[in-house]
Short mmCIF file of C-alpha atoms and ligand atoms in Angstrom, two decimals:
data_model
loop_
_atom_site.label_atom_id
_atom_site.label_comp_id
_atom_site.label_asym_id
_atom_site.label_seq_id
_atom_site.Cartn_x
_atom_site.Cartn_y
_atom_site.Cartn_z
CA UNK A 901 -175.37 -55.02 22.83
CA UNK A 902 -173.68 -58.12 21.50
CA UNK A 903 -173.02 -59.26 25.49
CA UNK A 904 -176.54 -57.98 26.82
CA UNK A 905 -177.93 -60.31 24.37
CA UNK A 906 -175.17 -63.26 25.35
CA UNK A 907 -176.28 -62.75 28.68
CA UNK A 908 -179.99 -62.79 27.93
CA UNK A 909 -179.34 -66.45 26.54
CA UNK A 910 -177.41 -67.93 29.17
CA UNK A 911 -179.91 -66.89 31.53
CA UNK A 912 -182.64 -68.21 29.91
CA UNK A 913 -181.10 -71.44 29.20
CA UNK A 914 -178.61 -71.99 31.91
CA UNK A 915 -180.14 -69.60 34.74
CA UNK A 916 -183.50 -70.70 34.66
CA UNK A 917 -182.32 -73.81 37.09
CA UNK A 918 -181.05 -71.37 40.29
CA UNK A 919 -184.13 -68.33 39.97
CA UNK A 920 -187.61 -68.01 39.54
CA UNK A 921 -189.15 -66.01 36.17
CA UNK A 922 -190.06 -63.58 37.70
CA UNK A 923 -186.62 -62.33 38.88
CA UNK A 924 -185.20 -63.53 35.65
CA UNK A 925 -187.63 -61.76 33.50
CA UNK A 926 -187.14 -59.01 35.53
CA UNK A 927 -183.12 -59.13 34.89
CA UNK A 928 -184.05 -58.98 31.29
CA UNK A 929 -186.16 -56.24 31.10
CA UNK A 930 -183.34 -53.78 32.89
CA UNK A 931 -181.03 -54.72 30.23
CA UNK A 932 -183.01 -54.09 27.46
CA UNK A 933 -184.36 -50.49 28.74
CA UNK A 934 -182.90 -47.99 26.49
CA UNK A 935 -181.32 -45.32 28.47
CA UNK A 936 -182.92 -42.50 26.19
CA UNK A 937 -185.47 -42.89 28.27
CA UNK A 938 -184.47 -41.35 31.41
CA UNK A 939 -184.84 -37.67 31.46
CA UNK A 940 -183.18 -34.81 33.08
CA UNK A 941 -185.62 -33.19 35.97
CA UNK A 942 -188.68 -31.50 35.06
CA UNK A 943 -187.25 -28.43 36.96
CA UNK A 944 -184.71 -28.03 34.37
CA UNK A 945 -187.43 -27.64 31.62
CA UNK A 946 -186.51 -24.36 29.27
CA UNK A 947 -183.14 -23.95 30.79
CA UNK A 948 -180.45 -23.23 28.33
CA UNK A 949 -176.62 -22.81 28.71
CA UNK A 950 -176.14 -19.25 30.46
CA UNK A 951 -174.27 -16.44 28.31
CA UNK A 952 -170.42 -17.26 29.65
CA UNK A 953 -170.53 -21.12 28.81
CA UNK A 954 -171.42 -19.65 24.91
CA UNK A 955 -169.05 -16.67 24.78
CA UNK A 956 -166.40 -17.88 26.63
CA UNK A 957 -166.19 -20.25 24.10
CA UNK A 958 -165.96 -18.23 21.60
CA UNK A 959 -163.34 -16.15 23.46
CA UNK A 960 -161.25 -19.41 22.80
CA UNK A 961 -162.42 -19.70 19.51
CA UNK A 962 -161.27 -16.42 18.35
CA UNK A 963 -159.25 -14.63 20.78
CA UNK A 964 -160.48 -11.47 20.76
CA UNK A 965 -159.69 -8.39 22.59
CA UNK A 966 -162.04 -9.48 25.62
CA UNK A 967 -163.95 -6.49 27.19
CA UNK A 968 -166.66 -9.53 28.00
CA UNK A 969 -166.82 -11.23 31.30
CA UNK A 970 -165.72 -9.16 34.25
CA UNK A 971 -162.49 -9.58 35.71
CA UNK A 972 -158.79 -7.91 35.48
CA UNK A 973 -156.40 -8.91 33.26
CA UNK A 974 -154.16 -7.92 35.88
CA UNK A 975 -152.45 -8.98 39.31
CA UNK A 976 -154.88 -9.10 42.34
CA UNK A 977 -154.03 -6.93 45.17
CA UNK A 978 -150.71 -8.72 46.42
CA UNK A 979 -150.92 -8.08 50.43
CA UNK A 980 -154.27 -11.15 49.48
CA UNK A 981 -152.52 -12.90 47.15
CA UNK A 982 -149.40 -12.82 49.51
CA UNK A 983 -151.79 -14.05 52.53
CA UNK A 984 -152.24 -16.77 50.48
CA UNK A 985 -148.90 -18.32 50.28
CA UNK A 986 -148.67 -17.45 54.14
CA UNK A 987 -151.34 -19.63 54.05
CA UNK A 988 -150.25 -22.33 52.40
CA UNK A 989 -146.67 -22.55 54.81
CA UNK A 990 -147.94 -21.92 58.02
CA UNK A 991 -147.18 -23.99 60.77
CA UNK A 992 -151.09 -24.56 61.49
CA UNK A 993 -151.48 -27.43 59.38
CA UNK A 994 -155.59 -27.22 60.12
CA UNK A 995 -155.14 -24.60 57.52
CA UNK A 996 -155.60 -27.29 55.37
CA UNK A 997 -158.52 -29.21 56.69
CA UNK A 998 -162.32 -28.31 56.70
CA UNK A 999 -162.91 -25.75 58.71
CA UNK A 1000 -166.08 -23.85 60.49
CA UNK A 1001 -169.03 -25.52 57.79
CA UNK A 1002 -171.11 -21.62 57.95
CA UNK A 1003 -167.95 -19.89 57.51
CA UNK A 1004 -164.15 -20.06 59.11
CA UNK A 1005 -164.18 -18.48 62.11
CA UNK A 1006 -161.57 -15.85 61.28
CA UNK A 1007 -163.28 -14.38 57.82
CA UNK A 1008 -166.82 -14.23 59.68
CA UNK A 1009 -165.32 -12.46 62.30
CA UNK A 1010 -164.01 -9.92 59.64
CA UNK A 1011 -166.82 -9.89 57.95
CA UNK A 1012 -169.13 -9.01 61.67
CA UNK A 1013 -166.39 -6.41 62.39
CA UNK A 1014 -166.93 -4.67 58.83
CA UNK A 1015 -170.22 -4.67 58.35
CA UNK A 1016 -171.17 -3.92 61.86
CA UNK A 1017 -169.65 -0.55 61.53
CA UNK A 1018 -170.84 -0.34 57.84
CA UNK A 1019 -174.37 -0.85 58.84
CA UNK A 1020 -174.40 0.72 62.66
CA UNK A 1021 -175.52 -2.26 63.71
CA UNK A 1022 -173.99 -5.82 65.55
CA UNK A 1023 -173.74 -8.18 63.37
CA UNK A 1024 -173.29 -11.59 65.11
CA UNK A 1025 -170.22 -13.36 63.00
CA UNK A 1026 -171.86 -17.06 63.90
CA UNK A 1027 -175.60 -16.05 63.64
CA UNK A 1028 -175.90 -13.27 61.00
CA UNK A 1029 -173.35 -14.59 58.49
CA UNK A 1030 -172.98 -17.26 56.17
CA UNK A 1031 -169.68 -18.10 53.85
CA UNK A 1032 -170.41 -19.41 50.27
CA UNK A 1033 -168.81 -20.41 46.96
CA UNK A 1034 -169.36 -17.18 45.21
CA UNK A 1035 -171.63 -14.71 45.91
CA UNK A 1036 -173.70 -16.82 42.79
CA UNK A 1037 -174.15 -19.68 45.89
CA UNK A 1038 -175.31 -16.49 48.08
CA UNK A 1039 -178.09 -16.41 45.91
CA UNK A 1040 -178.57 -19.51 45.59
CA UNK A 1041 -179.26 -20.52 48.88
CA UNK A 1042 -181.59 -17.17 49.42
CA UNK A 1043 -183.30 -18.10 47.02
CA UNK A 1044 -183.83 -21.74 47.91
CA UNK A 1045 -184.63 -20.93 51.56
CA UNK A 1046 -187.07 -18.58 50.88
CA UNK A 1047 -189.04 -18.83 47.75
CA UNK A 1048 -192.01 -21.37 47.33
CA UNK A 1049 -193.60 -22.59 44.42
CA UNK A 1050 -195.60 -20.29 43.43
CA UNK A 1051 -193.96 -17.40 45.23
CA UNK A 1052 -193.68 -14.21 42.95
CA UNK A 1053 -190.35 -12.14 43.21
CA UNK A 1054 -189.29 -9.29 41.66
CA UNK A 1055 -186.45 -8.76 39.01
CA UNK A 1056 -185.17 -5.45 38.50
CA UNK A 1057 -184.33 -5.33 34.48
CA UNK A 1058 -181.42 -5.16 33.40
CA UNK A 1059 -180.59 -8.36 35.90
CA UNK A 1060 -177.62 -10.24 36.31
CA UNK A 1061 -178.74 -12.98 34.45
CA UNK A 1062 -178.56 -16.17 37.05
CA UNK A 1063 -181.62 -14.45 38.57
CA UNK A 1064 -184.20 -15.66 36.54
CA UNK A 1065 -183.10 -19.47 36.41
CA UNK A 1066 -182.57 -19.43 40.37
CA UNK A 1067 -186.00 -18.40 40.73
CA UNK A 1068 -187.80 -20.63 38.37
CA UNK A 1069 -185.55 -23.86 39.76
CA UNK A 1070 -187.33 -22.93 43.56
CA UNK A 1071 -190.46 -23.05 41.78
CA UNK A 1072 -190.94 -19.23 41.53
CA UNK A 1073 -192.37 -16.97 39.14
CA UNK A 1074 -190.38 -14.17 38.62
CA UNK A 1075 -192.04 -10.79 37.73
CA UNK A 1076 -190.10 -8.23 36.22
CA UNK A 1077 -189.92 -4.54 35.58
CA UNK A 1078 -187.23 -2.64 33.63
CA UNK A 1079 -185.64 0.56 34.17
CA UNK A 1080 -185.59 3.16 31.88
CA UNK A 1081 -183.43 5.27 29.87
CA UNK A 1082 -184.72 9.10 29.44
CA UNK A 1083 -185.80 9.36 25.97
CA UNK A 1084 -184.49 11.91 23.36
CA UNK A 1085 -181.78 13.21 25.38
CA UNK A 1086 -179.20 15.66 23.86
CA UNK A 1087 -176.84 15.18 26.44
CA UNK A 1088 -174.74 11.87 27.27
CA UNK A 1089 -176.45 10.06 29.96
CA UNK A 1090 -175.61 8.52 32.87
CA UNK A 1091 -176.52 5.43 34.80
CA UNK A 1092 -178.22 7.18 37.32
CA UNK A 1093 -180.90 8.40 34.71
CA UNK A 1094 -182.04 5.06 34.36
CA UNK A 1095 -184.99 5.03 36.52
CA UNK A 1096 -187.49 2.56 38.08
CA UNK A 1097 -191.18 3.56 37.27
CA UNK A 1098 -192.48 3.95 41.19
CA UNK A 1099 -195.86 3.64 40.25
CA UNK A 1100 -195.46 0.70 38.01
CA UNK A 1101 -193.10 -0.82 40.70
CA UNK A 1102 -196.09 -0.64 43.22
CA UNK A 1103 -198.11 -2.59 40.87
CA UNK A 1104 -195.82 -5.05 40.41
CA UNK A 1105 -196.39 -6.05 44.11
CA UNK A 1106 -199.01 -8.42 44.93
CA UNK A 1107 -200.04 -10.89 47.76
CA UNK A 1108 -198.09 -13.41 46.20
CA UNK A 1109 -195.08 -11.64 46.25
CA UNK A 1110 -192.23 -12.81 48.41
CA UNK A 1111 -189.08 -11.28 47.23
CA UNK A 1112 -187.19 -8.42 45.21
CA UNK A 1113 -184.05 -8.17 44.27
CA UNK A 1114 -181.84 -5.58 44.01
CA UNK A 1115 -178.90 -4.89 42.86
CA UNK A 1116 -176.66 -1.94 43.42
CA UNK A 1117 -174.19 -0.72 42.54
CA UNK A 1118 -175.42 -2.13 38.88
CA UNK A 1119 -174.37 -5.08 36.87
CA UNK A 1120 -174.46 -4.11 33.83
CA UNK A 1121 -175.83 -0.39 33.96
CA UNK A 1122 -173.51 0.60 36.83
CA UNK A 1123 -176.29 2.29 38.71
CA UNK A 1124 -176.06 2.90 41.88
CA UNK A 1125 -179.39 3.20 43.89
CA UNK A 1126 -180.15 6.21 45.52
CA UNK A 1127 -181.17 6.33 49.59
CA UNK A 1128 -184.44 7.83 48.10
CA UNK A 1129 -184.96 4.84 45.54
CA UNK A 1130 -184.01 2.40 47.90
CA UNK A 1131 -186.17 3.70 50.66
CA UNK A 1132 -189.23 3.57 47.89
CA UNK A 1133 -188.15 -0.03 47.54
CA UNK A 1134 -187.94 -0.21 51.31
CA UNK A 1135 -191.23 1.08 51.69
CA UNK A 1136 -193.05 -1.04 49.56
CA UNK A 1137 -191.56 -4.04 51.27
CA UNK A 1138 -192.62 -3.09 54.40
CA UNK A 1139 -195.86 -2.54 53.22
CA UNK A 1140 -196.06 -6.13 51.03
CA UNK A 1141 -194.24 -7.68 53.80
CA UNK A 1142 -191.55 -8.71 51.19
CA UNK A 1143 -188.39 -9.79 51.77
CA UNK A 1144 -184.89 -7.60 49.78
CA UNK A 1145 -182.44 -9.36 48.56
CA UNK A 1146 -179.60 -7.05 47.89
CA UNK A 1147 -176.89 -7.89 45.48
CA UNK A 1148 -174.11 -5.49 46.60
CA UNK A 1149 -170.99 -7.31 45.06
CA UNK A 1150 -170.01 -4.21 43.62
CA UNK A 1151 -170.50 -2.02 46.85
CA UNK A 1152 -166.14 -0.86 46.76
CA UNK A 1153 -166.32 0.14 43.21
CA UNK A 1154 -168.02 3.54 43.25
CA UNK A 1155 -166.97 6.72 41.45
CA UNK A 1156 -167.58 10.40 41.75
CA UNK A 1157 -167.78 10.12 45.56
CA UNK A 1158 -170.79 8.84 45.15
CA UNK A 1159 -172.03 7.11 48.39
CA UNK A 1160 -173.14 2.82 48.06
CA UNK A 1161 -176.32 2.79 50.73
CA UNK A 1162 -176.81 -0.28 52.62
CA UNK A 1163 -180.62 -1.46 52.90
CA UNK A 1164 -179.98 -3.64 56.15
CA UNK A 1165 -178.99 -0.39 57.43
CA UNK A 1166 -182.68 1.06 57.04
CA UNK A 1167 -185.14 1.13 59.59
CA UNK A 1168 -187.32 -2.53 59.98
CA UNK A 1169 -185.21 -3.81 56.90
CA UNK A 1170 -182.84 -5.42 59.17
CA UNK A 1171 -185.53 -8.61 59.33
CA UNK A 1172 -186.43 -8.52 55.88
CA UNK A 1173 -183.04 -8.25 54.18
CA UNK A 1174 -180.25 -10.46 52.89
CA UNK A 1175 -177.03 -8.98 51.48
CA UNK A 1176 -174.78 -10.47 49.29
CA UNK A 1177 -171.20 -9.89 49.01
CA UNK A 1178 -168.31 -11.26 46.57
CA UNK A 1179 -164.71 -11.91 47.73
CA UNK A 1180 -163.95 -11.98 44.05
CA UNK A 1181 -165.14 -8.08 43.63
CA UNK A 1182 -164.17 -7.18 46.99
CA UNK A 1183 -160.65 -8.19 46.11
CA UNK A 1184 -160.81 -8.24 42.03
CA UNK A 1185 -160.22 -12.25 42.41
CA UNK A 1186 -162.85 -13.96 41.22
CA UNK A 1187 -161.33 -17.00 40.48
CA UNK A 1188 -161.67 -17.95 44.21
CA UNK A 1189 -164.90 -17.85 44.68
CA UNK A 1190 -165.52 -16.77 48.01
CA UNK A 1191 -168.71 -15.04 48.81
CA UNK A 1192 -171.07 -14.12 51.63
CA UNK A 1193 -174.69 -13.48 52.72
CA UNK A 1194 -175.75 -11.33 55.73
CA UNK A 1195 -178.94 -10.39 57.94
CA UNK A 1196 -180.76 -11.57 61.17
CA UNK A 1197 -180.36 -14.78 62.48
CA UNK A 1198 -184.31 -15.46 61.09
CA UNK A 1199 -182.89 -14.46 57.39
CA UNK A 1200 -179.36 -16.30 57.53
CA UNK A 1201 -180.78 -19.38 59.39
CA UNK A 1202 -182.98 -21.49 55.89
CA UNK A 1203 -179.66 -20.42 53.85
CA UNK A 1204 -177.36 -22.70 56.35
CA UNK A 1205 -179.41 -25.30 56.06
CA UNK A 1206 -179.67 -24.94 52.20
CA UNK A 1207 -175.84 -25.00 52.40
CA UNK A 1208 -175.31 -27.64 54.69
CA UNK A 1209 -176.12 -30.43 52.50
CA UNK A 1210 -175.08 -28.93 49.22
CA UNK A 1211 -171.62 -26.91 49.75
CA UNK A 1212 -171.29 -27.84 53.54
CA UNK A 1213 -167.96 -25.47 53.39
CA UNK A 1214 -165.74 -23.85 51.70
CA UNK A 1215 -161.85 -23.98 50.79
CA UNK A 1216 -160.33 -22.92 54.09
CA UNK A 1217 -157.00 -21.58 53.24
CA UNK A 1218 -159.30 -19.54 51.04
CA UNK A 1219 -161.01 -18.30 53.65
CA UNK A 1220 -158.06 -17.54 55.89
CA UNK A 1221 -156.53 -15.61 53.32
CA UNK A 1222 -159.28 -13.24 52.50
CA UNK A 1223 -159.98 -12.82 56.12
CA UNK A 1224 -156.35 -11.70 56.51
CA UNK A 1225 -156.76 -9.35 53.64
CA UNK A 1226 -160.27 -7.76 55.40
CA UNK A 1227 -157.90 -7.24 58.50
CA UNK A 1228 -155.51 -5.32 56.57
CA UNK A 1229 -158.37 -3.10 54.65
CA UNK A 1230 -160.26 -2.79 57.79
CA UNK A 1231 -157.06 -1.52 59.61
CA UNK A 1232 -156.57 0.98 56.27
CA UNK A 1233 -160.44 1.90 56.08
CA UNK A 1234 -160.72 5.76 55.06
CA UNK A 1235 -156.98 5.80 54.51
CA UNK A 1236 -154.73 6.72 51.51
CA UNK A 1237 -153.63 3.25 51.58
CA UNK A 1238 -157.21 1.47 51.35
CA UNK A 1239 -157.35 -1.00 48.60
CA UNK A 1240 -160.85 -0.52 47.73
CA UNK A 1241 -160.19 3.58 47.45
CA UNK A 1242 -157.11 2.75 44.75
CA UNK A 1243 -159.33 0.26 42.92
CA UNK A 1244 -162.28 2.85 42.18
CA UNK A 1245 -159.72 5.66 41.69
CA UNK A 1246 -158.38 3.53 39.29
CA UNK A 1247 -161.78 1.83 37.62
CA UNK A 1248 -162.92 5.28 37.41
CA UNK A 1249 -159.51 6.72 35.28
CA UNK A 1250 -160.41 3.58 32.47
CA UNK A 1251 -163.98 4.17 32.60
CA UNK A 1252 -163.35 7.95 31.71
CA UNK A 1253 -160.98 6.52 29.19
CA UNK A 1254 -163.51 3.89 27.82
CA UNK A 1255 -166.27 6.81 27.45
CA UNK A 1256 -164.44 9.09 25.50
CA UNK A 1257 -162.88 6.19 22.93
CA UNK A 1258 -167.00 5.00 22.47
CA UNK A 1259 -168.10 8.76 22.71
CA UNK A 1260 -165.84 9.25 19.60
CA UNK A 1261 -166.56 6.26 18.02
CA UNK A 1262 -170.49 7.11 17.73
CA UNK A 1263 -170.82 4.43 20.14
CA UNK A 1264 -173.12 6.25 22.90
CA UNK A 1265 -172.08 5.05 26.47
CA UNK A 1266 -174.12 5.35 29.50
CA UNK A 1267 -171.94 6.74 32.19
CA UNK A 1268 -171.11 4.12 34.76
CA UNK A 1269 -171.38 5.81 38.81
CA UNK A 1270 -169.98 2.35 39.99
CA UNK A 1271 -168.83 -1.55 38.65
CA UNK A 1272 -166.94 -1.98 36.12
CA UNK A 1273 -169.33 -2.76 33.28
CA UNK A 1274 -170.72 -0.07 30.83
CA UNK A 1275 -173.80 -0.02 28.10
CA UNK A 1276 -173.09 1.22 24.79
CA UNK A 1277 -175.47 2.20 22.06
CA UNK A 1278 -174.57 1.38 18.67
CA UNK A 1279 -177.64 2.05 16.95
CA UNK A 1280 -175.79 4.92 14.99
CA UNK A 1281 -172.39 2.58 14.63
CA UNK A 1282 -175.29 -0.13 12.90
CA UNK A 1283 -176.19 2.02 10.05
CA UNK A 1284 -172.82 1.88 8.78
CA UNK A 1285 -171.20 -1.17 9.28
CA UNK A 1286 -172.65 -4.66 7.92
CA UNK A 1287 -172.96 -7.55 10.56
CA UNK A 1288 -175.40 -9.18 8.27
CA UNK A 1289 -172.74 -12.44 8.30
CA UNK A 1290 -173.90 -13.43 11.68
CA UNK A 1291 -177.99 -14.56 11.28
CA UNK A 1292 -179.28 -15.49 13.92
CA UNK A 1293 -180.68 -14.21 17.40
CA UNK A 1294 -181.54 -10.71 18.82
CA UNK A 1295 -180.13 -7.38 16.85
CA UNK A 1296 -177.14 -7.12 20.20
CA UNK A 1297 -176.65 -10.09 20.34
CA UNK A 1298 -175.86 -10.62 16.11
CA UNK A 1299 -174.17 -7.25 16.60
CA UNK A 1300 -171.21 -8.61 19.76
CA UNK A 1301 -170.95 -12.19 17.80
CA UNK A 1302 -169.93 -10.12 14.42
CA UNK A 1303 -167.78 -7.67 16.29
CA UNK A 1304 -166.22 -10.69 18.23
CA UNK A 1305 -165.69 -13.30 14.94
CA UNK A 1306 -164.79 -10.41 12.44
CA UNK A 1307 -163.04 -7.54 14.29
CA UNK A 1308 -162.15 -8.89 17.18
CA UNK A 1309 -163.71 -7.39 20.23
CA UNK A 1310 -165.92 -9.04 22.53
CA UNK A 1311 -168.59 -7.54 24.54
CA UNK A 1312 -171.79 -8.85 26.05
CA UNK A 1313 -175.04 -9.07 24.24
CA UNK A 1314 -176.93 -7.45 27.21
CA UNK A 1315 -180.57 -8.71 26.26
CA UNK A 1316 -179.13 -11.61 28.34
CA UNK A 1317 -180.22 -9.89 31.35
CA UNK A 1318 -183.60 -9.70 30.02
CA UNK A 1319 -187.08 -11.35 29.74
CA UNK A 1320 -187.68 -12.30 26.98
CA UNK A 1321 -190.41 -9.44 26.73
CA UNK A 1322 -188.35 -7.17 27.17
CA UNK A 1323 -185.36 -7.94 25.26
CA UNK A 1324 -185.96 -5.29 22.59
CA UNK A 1325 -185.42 -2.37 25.14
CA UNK A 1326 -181.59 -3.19 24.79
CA UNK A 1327 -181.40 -4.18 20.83
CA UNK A 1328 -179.19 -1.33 20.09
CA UNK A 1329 -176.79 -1.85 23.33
CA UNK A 1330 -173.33 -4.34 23.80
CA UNK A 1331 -171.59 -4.25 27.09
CA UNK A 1332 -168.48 -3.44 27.77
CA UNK A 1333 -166.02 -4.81 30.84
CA UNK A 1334 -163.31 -2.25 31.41
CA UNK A 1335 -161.42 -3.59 34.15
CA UNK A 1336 -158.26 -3.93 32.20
CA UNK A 1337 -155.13 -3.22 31.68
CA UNK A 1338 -153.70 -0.07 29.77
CA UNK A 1339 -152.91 -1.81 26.61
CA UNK A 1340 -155.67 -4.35 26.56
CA UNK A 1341 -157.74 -0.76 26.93
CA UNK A 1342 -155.79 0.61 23.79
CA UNK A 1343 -156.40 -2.05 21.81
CA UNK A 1344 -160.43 -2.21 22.06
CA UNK A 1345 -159.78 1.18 21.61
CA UNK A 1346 -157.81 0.95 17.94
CA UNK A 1347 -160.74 -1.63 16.83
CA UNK A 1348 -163.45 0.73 17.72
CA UNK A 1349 -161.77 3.84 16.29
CA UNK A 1350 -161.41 1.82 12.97
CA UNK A 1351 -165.25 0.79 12.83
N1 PMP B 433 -173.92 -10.73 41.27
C1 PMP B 433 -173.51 -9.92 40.29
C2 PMP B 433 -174.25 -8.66 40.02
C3 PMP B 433 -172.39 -10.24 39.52
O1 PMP B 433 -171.99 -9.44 38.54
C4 PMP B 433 -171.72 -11.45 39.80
C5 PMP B 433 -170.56 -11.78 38.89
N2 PMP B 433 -169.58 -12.38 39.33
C6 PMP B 433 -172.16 -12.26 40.85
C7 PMP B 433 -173.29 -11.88 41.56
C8 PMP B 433 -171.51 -13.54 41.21
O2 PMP B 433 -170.34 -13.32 41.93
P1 PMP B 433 -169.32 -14.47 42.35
O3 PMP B 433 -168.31 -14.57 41.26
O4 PMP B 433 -168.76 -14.04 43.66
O5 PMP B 433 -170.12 -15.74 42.46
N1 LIG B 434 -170.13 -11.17 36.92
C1 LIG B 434 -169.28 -11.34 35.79
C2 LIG B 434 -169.86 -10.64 34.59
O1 LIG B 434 -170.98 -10.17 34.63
C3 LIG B 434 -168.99 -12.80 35.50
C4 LIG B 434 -170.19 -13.65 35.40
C5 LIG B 434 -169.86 -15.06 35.07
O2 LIG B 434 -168.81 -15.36 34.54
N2 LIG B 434 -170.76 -15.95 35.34
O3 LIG B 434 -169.19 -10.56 33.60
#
């Protein structure tokens, strides 16, 4: 202040014999503008910090046992992790250096091989494909590329909750239905009897609708979409001429032999369908943040250009090392030795374990068929314990912050993945991440025993 006002003198006095007033008063006017004044874009209007910034916070804060955001607490598969440090002292020092900006030619030519027989179709590794930070810049760009102002899409309910902001940031409006739990139900239920209204989908649908998205197998409900719902879903795309957008980050982690159905696999969805896939689920490292979109070359094409000037590309050695790991899987496909068959094998032994610790507890889970996330009701748990210390926002979301601060346990409020309409359908609910290790397992367990 002091110098902006020093500096307003000497120009005025001493300045005023090399430039006109105009320029001077000019100079003067740029100083004094307060800076208060400039505000963020109006795009960002209503958007609030997302649901990890806030509880991994108070993760920190408190340290609780953390059955919250979804990762391990446990080594990645080492024969990726491993491909890594090859990585890192090969003799090809381009390993370090940008590579391919749509994706380094050795992952998308894993990724064509995989999916190609996955989807019993070719899928062109330079024209169908497209690398990305995360399967969250996936969406991202598929959203970016395709959605106008104005443009309605569809939001399945529960969502995974970057949805919503991605589509209002393009300018969209997104329209949402919920699934639904069956009502009154003596026996414990499973994901796959949370159901999509058909009819009410249908009306959903407009001529102003330009996307849906779906997501299977489910974050957090752990559904996984039948071929009949999905061909519903198919249906009425063909017959809005919408476009899919399939989140399938979960498609390895399914249990029961229950089979993960690919929509770019159906007939005609090939042109109207992007995928999405996650390195970091693929290969339980999300830390690197690798992801992917596929579809035809008319799909892929707007999300290169989206990421062209944003990301432009992505960590190489990154992408060399997951490619190597692909080779290996795809050379173990089917096998005893396939990754992806010991990680559900293994998600599906804590899940069990998970279910009958909450089962016991009065805590009513809803059966997980793939992911590793779970819903639990606590609506009989809530009638005798007293969260009343924790005040304010919805009844779940009061509920995880008290069982976080005072007995240490964290879970996930899941009206988060929510409109705000809707958020009462899930009041009585707190999600759980079981992707953990034995112990960490054992000790959620002893806390929820003891409430
Ligand atoms: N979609 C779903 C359903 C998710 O649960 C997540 C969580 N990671 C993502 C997308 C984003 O994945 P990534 O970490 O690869 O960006
Ligand atoms: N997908 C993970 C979850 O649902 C992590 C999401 C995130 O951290 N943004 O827990």
């Amino acid at each position: 202040m002091l110098i902006t006002n020093l500096s307003k003198t000497i120009l005025r006095r001493g300045g005023i014999k090399f430039f006109k007033d105009d320029f001077l008063n000019q100079v003067i006017r740029t100083m004094s503008a307060n800076s208060d004044s400039i505000k963020s874009a109006d795009r960002l209007e209503g958007h609030k910090l997302s649901v990890w910034n806030e509880f991994i916070q108070l993760a920190t804060d408190h340290k609780p046992v953390n059955l919250g955001q979804g990762f391990p607490d446990y080594p990645a598969p080492s024969h990726v992790t491993k491909a890594l440090v090859d990585v890192q002292n090969d003799e090809n020092i381009l390993l370090q250096q940008y590579t391919r900006g749509f994706g380094h030619p050795r992952l998308v030519k894993a990724l064509s091989k995989l999916y190609s027989m996955l989807i019993e179709r070719p899928v062109d590794p330079n024209n169908h494909v497209l690398v990305t930070v995360g399967a969250y810049e996936a969406l991202y760009c598929s959203i970016m590329a395709w959605v106008n102002p104005g443009d309605e899409v569809i939001i399945i309910e529960p969502f995974f909750d970057c949805y919503k902001p991605m589509v209002e940031l393009a300018g969209g409006k997104p329209v949402f239905i919920p699934l639904r739990p069956p009502t009154n139900t003596s026996y414990v239920i499973s994901s796959g009897d949370w159901k999509l209204d058909m009819t009410e989908l249908e009306h959903k649908f407009s001529n102003k609708t330009k996307m849906i998205i779906v997501n299977t197998p489910h974050n957090p409900l752990g559904k996984v979409f039948t071929r009949e719902e999905l061909t519903q879903i198919a249906d009425l795309c063909k017959k809005y001429n919408v476009i899919a957008l399939m989140d399938e980050v979960y498609e390895w982690i399914i249990f029961n032999g229950k089979q993960h159905v690919r929509m770019a696999s159906f007939p005609d969805m090939w042109d109207r369908t992007i995928t999405v896939g996650s390195a970091g689920k693929t290969f339980s490292l999300t830390g690197w943040k690798i992801g992917w979109a596929y579809g035809s070359e008319k799909m892929i094409r707007p999300l290169q250009l989206i990421h062209q000037n944003s990301i432009y590309v992505c960590a190489t050695p990154l992408q060399e090392a997951i490619a190597r790991g692909f080779e290996t899987e795809i050379a173990n496909y089917g096998t005893n030795k396939s990754y992806w068959k010991e990680l559900s094998d293994d998600l599906q032994e804590k899940r069990d374990e998970m279910v009958q610790v909450l089962t016991a507890a009065n805590m009513n889970p809803t059966i997980p068929e793939g992911g590793y996330f779970l819903l639990a009701d606590f609506s009989e748990l809530a009638n005798r314990v007293n969260y009343s210390s924790i005040t304010d926002g919805t009844k779940d979301y009061r509920f995880t912050k008290w069982l976080i601060i005072e007995k240490k346990l964290q879970g996930i409020p899941p009206s988060v993945f929510y409109s705000e309409d809707h958020q009462k359908l899930v009041e009585n609910f707190i999600r759980f991440c079981f992707f953990k290790k034995p112990e960490t397992l054992a000790k959620a367990g002893e806390i929820i025993k003891k409430l």
